[in-house]
Short mmCIF file of C-alpha atoms and ligand atoms in Angstrom, two decimals:
data_model
loop_
_atom_site.label_atom_id
_atom_site.label_comp_id
_atom_site.label_asym_id
_atom_site.label_seq_id
_atom_site.Cartn_x
_atom_site.Cartn_y
_atom_site.Cartn_z
CA MET S 1 97.66 98.57 126.82
CA ASN S 2 94.53 99.12 128.89
CA GLN S 3 93.84 95.77 130.56
CA THR S 4 90.07 96.10 130.37
CA LEU S 5 90.34 96.42 126.60
CA LYS S 6 92.56 93.37 126.38
CA GLN S 7 89.90 90.93 127.53
CA ASN S 8 88.53 89.36 124.42
CA SER S 9 84.93 88.37 124.29
CA GLU S 10 82.83 85.89 122.39
CA ASN S 11 80.79 88.83 121.23
CA PRO S 12 82.65 91.24 118.91
CA THR S 13 79.84 93.77 119.21
CA LEU S 14 80.99 94.29 122.83
CA THR S 15 84.78 93.87 122.78
CA GLY S 16 87.40 92.56 120.41
CA THR S 17 90.87 92.92 118.96
CA ALA S 18 92.48 93.13 115.53
CA ALA S 19 96.17 93.20 114.66
CA TRP S 20 98.08 93.60 111.38
CA ARG S 21 101.66 93.86 110.21
CA CYS S 22 101.66 96.20 107.19
CA PRO S 23 104.64 97.10 105.01
CA SER S 24 105.82 100.40 103.60
CA ASN S 25 106.19 100.86 99.85
CA ILE S 26 108.45 102.74 97.47
CA ALA S 27 106.92 104.41 94.41
CA LEU S 28 108.44 103.81 90.97
CA VAL S 29 106.04 106.20 89.23
CA LYS S 30 105.36 108.93 91.76
CA TYR S 31 102.08 110.28 93.05
CA TRP S 32 102.69 114.02 93.33
CA GLY S 33 99.71 116.36 93.36
CA LYS S 34 96.12 115.66 94.39
CA LYS S 35 92.59 116.97 94.14
CA GLY S 36 89.36 116.68 96.14
CA ARG S 37 89.23 113.97 98.78
CA GLN S 38 92.68 112.41 98.29
CA ILE S 39 92.24 111.83 94.55
CA PRO S 40 95.62 111.51 92.83
CA ALA S 41 96.43 113.93 90.01
CA ASN S 42 98.20 111.08 88.19
CA PRO S 43 98.44 107.29 88.47
CA SER S 44 101.36 105.75 90.39
CA ILE S 45 102.89 102.34 91.03
CA SER S 46 105.10 100.99 93.82
CA PHE S 47 107.02 98.04 95.12
CA THR S 48 105.66 96.87 98.46
CA LEU S 49 108.57 96.36 100.88
CA GLN S 50 109.10 93.31 103.11
CA ASP S 51 111.03 94.18 106.26
CA ALA S 52 110.03 97.83 106.75
CA HIS S 53 106.66 97.46 108.42
CA THR S 54 104.31 98.62 111.17
CA ASP S 55 102.75 96.24 113.69
CA MET S 56 99.43 97.63 114.89
CA HIS S 57 97.09 96.25 117.54
CA LEU S 58 93.58 97.60 117.94
CA ALA S 59 91.29 96.76 120.85
CA TRP S 60 87.70 97.95 121.13
CA LYS S 61 85.13 98.01 123.91
CA ALA S 62 81.50 99.17 123.68
CA LYS S 63 80.67 102.53 125.29
CA ASN S 64 77.59 104.74 125.61
CA THR S 65 79.11 108.20 125.32
CA PRO S 66 79.18 110.16 122.03
CA GLY S 67 82.30 110.98 120.00
CA ILE S 68 85.63 109.26 119.25
CA ASP S 69 87.39 107.84 122.32
CA LEU S 70 90.97 106.82 121.48
CA GLU S 71 94.13 105.96 123.37
CA PHE S 72 97.21 105.62 121.16
CA THR S 73 100.66 104.34 122.02
CA PHE S 74 103.65 104.41 119.68
CA GLU S 75 106.60 102.12 120.45
CA GLY S 76 105.20 101.51 123.93
CA GLN S 77 104.68 105.19 124.86
CA LEU S 78 101.49 107.23 124.90
CA ASN S 79 101.74 109.60 121.94
CA TYR S 80 99.27 112.50 122.03
CA LYS S 81 100.43 114.01 118.73
CA PHE S 82 99.68 110.82 116.78
CA GLN S 83 96.58 110.20 118.90
CA GLU S 84 95.15 113.57 117.93
CA LYS S 85 95.92 113.02 114.24
CA ILE S 86 94.30 109.60 114.22
CA ALA S 87 91.27 110.75 116.21
CA LYS S 88 90.79 113.50 113.62
CA PHE S 89 91.05 110.97 110.81
CA LEU S 90 88.51 108.68 112.54
CA GLU S 91 86.12 111.61 112.84
CA SER S 92 86.53 112.28 109.12
CA ILE S 93 85.36 108.73 108.21
CA MET S 94 82.46 108.49 110.68
CA LEU S 95 79.87 108.68 107.91
CA GLU S 96 81.33 105.51 106.38
CA MET S 97 82.18 103.82 109.71
CA PRO S 98 79.46 105.09 112.09
CA PHE S 99 80.14 102.25 114.57
CA LEU S 100 83.43 103.90 115.59
CA GLU S 101 81.57 106.24 117.93
CA GLN S 102 80.11 103.30 119.84
CA TYR S 103 83.47 101.99 121.11
CA SER S 104 86.47 103.02 123.20
CA LEU S 105 89.49 102.33 121.01
CA ASN S 106 92.98 101.44 122.08
CA ILE S 107 95.71 101.35 119.46
CA ALA S 108 99.34 100.25 119.94
CA SER S 109 101.72 100.79 117.03
CA ARG S 110 105.36 99.89 116.49
CA ASN S 111 107.66 100.24 113.46
CA SER S 112 110.37 97.76 112.45
CA PHE S 113 112.53 100.61 111.12
CA PRO S 114 113.85 103.81 112.70
CA HIS S 115 112.32 107.25 112.18
CA SER S 116 113.43 109.65 109.39
CA THR S 117 115.21 107.14 107.24
CA GLY S 118 113.48 107.67 103.90
CA ILE S 119 111.04 104.83 104.53
CA ALA S 120 107.45 106.01 104.42
CA SER S 121 106.10 105.25 107.89
CA SER S 122 102.79 106.86 106.92
CA ALA S 123 102.29 104.15 104.26
CA SER S 124 102.90 101.26 106.67
CA SER S 125 101.08 102.78 109.64
CA MET S 126 98.03 104.11 107.80
CA SER S 127 97.56 100.86 105.87
CA ALA S 128 97.83 98.98 109.19
CA LEU S 129 95.25 101.31 110.72
CA ALA S 130 92.88 100.77 107.79
CA MET S 131 93.32 96.98 107.94
CA CYS S 132 92.60 97.00 111.70
CA LEU S 133 89.50 99.19 111.27
CA CYS S 134 88.14 97.01 108.47
CA THR S 135 88.79 93.88 110.58
CA MET S 136 86.85 95.48 113.42
CA GLU S 137 84.02 96.35 111.04
CA ALA S 138 84.02 92.82 109.60
CA ALA S 139 83.93 91.30 113.12
CA ILE S 140 81.06 93.50 114.27
CA GLU S 141 79.02 93.11 111.10
CA GLY S 142 79.92 89.51 110.31
CA LEU S 143 81.59 90.28 106.95
CA PRO S 144 84.15 88.07 105.19
CA GLN S 145 87.80 89.02 104.61
CA ASP S 146 87.37 88.90 100.84
CA GLU S 147 88.50 91.09 97.93
CA ALA S 148 85.95 93.76 98.88
CA PHE S 149 87.52 93.85 102.37
CA TYR S 150 90.94 94.65 100.88
CA GLN S 151 89.49 97.27 98.53
CA ARG S 152 87.73 98.94 101.43
CA ALA S 153 90.92 98.85 103.53
CA SER S 154 92.87 100.37 100.63
CA HIS S 155 90.19 103.07 100.28
CA PHE S 156 90.49 104.05 103.98
CA ALA S 157 94.30 103.84 103.87
CA ARG S 158 94.17 106.28 100.93
CA LEU S 159 92.01 108.71 102.89
CA ALA S 160 94.55 108.62 105.74
CA SER S 161 97.64 108.97 103.51
CA GLY S 162 97.41 108.57 99.72
CA SER S 163 100.35 106.26 99.08
CA ALA S 164 99.28 104.01 101.99
CA CYS S 165 96.54 102.59 99.76
CA ARG S 166 99.27 100.75 97.82
CA SER S 167 100.46 98.97 100.99
CA VAL S 168 97.48 96.66 101.45
CA TYR S 169 98.85 94.29 98.79
CA GLY S 170 102.23 92.71 98.13
CA GLY S 171 104.40 92.88 95.02
CA LEU S 172 103.67 95.72 92.63
CA VAL S 173 100.63 97.89 93.29
CA ALA S 174 99.13 100.63 91.10
CA TRP S 175 96.82 103.41 92.19
CA GLY S 176 95.01 105.97 90.06
CA LYS S 177 92.84 105.61 86.98
CA THR S 178 94.73 104.92 83.79
CA GLU S 179 93.88 103.37 80.42
CA ALA S 180 97.09 101.38 80.72
CA LEU S 181 95.79 99.11 83.49
CA GLU S 182 92.43 97.38 83.62
CA GLY S 183 90.67 97.81 86.95
CA SER S 184 92.82 100.78 87.99
CA ASN S 185 90.96 103.52 89.78
CA ASN S 186 91.35 106.55 92.02
CA GLU S 187 89.68 105.01 95.07
CA TYR S 188 91.97 102.11 95.97
CA GLY S 189 95.15 100.31 94.94
CA VAL S 190 95.23 97.37 92.52
CA ALA S 191 97.90 94.66 92.75
CA LEU S 192 99.47 93.48 89.50
CA THR S 193 98.80 89.81 88.84
CA GLU S 194 101.65 87.31 88.58
CA ALA S 195 101.11 87.20 84.81
CA GLN S 196 101.71 90.97 84.65
CA ILE S 197 105.11 90.69 86.40
CA HIS S 198 108.13 89.12 84.72
CA PRO S 199 110.01 86.84 87.18
CA THR S 200 112.93 89.34 87.28
CA PHE S 201 110.71 91.89 89.02
CA ARG S 202 109.17 89.47 91.52
CA LYS S 203 112.37 89.32 93.54
CA TYR S 204 113.76 92.83 93.42
CA LYS S 205 115.77 94.35 96.22
CA ASP S 206 115.76 97.84 97.73
CA ALA S 207 118.73 99.12 99.74
CA VAL S 208 117.85 102.38 101.48
CA LEU S 209 120.94 104.58 101.81
CA ILE S 210 120.47 107.08 104.61
CA VAL S 211 122.13 110.32 103.52
CA SER S 212 120.50 112.29 106.30
CA ARG S 213 118.39 111.44 109.32
CA THR S 214 116.99 114.91 109.87
CA GLU S 215 113.20 115.16 110.03
CA LYS S 216 111.23 115.60 106.79
CA GLU S 217 111.69 119.18 105.59
CA VAL S 218 108.38 119.34 103.73
CA SER S 219 105.21 117.64 104.90
CA SER S 220 103.33 115.48 102.40
CA ARG S 221 100.41 117.87 102.41
CA ALA S 222 102.65 120.88 101.63
CA GLY S 223 104.49 118.82 99.02
CA HIS S 224 101.37 117.91 97.07
CA ALA S 225 100.16 121.51 97.35
CA LEU S 226 103.30 122.61 95.46
CA MET S 227 101.65 121.14 92.36
CA ASP S 228 98.64 123.50 92.60
CA GLY S 229 99.28 126.15 89.96
CA HIS S 230 102.69 124.64 89.16
CA PRO S 231 103.78 125.79 85.66
CA TYR S 232 104.59 122.19 84.65
CA ALA S 233 101.62 120.49 86.35
CA GLU S 234 99.74 119.38 83.23
CA ALA S 235 102.92 118.25 81.48
CA ARG S 236 103.89 116.29 84.60
CA TYR S 237 100.55 114.49 84.89
CA ALA S 238 100.69 113.54 81.19
CA ASP S 239 104.30 112.36 81.56
CA ALA S 240 103.43 110.19 84.58
CA GLU S 241 100.64 108.56 82.58
CA VAL S 242 103.04 107.76 79.72
CA ASN S 243 105.71 106.54 82.16
CA LEU S 244 103.27 104.26 83.93
CA ALA S 245 102.15 102.65 80.66
CA ALA S 246 105.77 102.14 79.59
CA LEU S 247 106.79 100.82 83.01
CA LEU S 248 103.95 98.29 83.04
CA GLN S 249 105.25 97.00 79.72
CA ALA S 250 108.84 96.83 80.97
CA ILE S 251 107.72 95.00 84.12
CA GLY S 252 105.72 92.52 82.07
CA ASN S 253 108.52 91.85 79.58
CA GLY S 254 111.44 91.77 82.03
CA ASP S 255 112.88 94.82 80.23
CA VAL S 256 115.34 96.02 82.88
CA THR S 257 116.91 98.69 80.64
CA ASN S 258 113.63 100.54 80.22
CA PHE S 259 112.73 99.92 83.86
CA ILE S 260 115.93 101.71 84.93
CA ARG S 261 115.41 104.60 82.52
CA LEU S 262 111.83 105.18 83.65
CA VAL S 263 112.41 104.76 87.39
CA GLU S 264 115.31 107.22 87.46
CA HIS S 265 113.42 109.67 85.24
CA GLU S 266 110.49 109.55 87.67
CA ALA S 267 112.69 110.10 90.75
CA LEU S 268 114.45 113.06 89.17
CA SER S 269 111.15 114.49 87.87
CA LEU S 270 109.80 114.55 91.42
CA HIS S 271 112.81 116.54 92.63
CA ALA S 272 112.97 118.76 89.53
CA LEU S 273 109.32 119.68 90.09
CA MET S 274 110.06 120.57 93.70
CA MET S 275 113.10 122.63 92.76
CA VAL S 276 111.07 124.81 90.39
CA SER S 277 107.96 125.01 92.60
CA ASN S 278 106.86 128.19 94.26
CA PRO S 279 108.33 128.19 96.87
CA SER S 280 111.34 126.31 95.59
CA VAL S 281 112.23 123.21 97.60
CA VAL S 282 115.61 121.47 97.36
CA LEU S 283 115.72 118.18 99.26
CA PHE S 284 118.86 116.78 97.63
CA LYS S 285 122.07 116.82 99.66
CA PRO S 286 125.58 116.73 98.15
CA ASN S 287 125.84 113.06 99.14
CA THR S 288 122.60 112.28 97.28
CA TRP S 289 124.39 113.39 94.09
CA GLU S 290 127.55 111.50 95.03
CA ILE S 291 125.60 108.26 95.36
CA ILE S 292 123.73 108.82 92.09
CA ASN S 293 126.94 109.58 90.19
CA ARG S 294 128.82 106.60 91.67
CA LEU S 295 125.91 104.30 90.99
CA ARG S 296 125.63 105.39 87.34
CA THR S 297 129.38 105.00 86.81
CA PHE S 298 129.28 101.52 88.36
CA ARG S 299 126.36 100.56 86.09
CA GLN S 300 128.15 101.86 83.00
CA GLU S 301 131.41 100.10 83.85
CA THR S 302 130.00 96.74 84.98
CA GLY S 303 126.65 96.39 83.19
CA TYR S 304 124.92 95.45 86.46
CA ASN S 305 121.23 96.41 86.57
CA ILE S 306 121.39 98.78 89.51
CA CYS S 307 119.29 101.96 89.61
CA PHE S 308 117.98 104.47 92.12
CA THR S 309 114.77 106.09 93.15
CA LEU S 310 114.04 108.84 95.66
CA ASP S 311 111.19 109.81 97.93
CA ALA S 312 110.54 113.40 98.94
CA GLY S 313 113.86 113.52 100.82
CA PRO S 314 117.63 113.15 100.41
CA ASN S 315 117.88 109.38 101.01
CA VAL S 316 118.46 107.05 98.08
CA HIS S 317 116.62 103.81 97.40
CA VAL S 318 118.95 101.57 95.38
CA LEU S 319 117.02 98.97 93.37
CA TYR S 320 118.51 95.80 91.83
CA PRO S 321 117.48 92.27 90.87
CA GLU S 322 117.99 89.69 93.60
CA ALA S 323 120.24 87.67 91.28
CA GLU S 324 122.76 90.56 91.38
CA SER S 325 122.66 91.01 95.19
CA GLY S 326 126.14 89.74 95.98
CA ILE S 327 128.11 92.13 93.78
CA VAL S 328 125.76 95.10 94.23
CA GLU S 329 125.73 94.85 98.03
CA ARG S 330 129.52 94.61 98.05
CA PHE S 331 129.62 97.79 95.92
CA ILE S 332 127.25 99.50 98.39
CA ARG S 333 129.38 98.49 101.37
CA GLU S 334 132.69 99.38 99.74
CA GLU S 335 131.80 102.54 97.84
CA LEU S 336 128.45 104.01 98.86
CA VAL S 337 128.13 103.72 102.65
CA VAL S 338 130.73 106.47 103.10
CA TYR S 339 128.04 108.88 101.88
CA CYS S 340 125.53 107.66 104.47
CA GLU S 341 125.02 109.31 107.86
CA GLY S 342 126.80 107.07 110.34
CA ASN S 343 127.46 104.61 107.47
CA TYR S 344 123.84 103.57 107.89
CA TRP S 345 121.77 101.74 105.28
CA ILE S 346 118.81 99.36 105.36
CA ALA S 347 118.52 96.27 103.17
CA ASP S 348 114.98 95.48 102.08
CA ARG S 349 113.23 93.66 99.24
CA VAL S 350 109.91 93.36 97.44
CA GLY S 351 107.47 91.93 99.95
CA SER S 352 104.36 89.82 100.13
CA GLY S 353 101.98 92.36 101.69
CA PRO S 354 100.08 92.62 104.98
CA LEU S 355 100.11 89.84 107.54
CA LYS S 356 97.33 89.32 110.07
CA LEU S 357 98.85 88.97 113.54
CA GLU S 358 97.15 86.40 115.71
CA HIS S 359 98.97 87.05 118.99
CA GLU S 360 98.30 89.81 121.51
CA GLU S 361 100.95 92.44 122.16
CA GLY S 362 102.71 91.99 125.51
O1 PMV C 401 101.08 109.45 100.48
P1 PMV C 401 101.71 110.78 100.67
O2 PMV C 401 100.70 111.87 100.77
O3 PMV C 401 102.68 110.76 101.83
O4 PMV C 401 102.57 111.13 99.34
C1 PMV C 401 103.60 110.32 98.87
C2 PMV C 401 104.40 111.02 97.85
C3 PMV C 401 105.63 110.27 97.35
O5 PMV C 401 106.13 109.42 98.34
C4 PMV C 401 106.70 111.32 97.02
C5 PMV C 401 105.35 109.50 96.07
C6 PMV C 401 104.54 108.24 96.20
O6 PMV C 401 103.83 107.92 95.23
O7 PMV C 401 104.67 107.52 97.20
#
């Protein structure tokens, strides 16, 4: 990191730093299709993860030249590709954050999980970026870190990468306007309250089974665009709305049977939609099916509450209540890891949300 930017000052209008650890999330009802300025075509809801996170450090120093001035390092290395993407994003929000042009920015980012593993690094990194930018804004303008701060951070995270707006809170987070949830809206994520979550769903686990580590075959942008003119688009958006309402009920009542039915239906809907899109996209691999079949057989034979969800890729997120961890994780190790590339899987759980980092990166 540029040493001159590291020196902190008493005066945040001249120099300063902000640092956040932000988690990824896994959607239970999927956001797939968008309109306008990152407005979701349907509401979605996700579990925030705990161990899969991005640590981001932002340093700023006043300058007198016009335009965005950014240096970006990823995992300790200068990364021009990410730098360019982020600089472009910063330019796109200059009307709302005009102060950005008045500072040289230095950002260092690091993920706790490896690349291309079915964990959404855009959700953790873009929420971390938004939290850092809002912390900078709050420092410069003397604003508190209150609820409005989080809503604003979620709004900017959404503009950077839709699903990232759900990563600024822990637990279960919904995004997108729906009658089924008071306060829900298209601009930022809303965390469910403790009263809205049955204890069973407060301590859920997510084991990510890595079927393939090849790079994403379809970018997010291209993926969402597949829904434009899709023959099932309207039916899908209506179905997501119904699924979200039903899932909220299941989560509130501790109804694991309906939770499983809805979560698997959502995962398969996402892939079914892709398969019949124009162009057709098939992201499943044979081992994705093997895992799903084995998991369903295990559930049928044992009655354990294990289910799966999928992102836009071949890797499988296996979800189960913490109370069933012992037996389920043994099943994963003994029967499912053979379908994983290099026998690789990642154990994660529902997490508590972003953490402000107080130390400086070395
Ligand atoms: O946030 P994006 O643009 O990367 O889209 C995320 C899409 C899914 O991961 C497939 C679903 C979701 O709601 O997270």
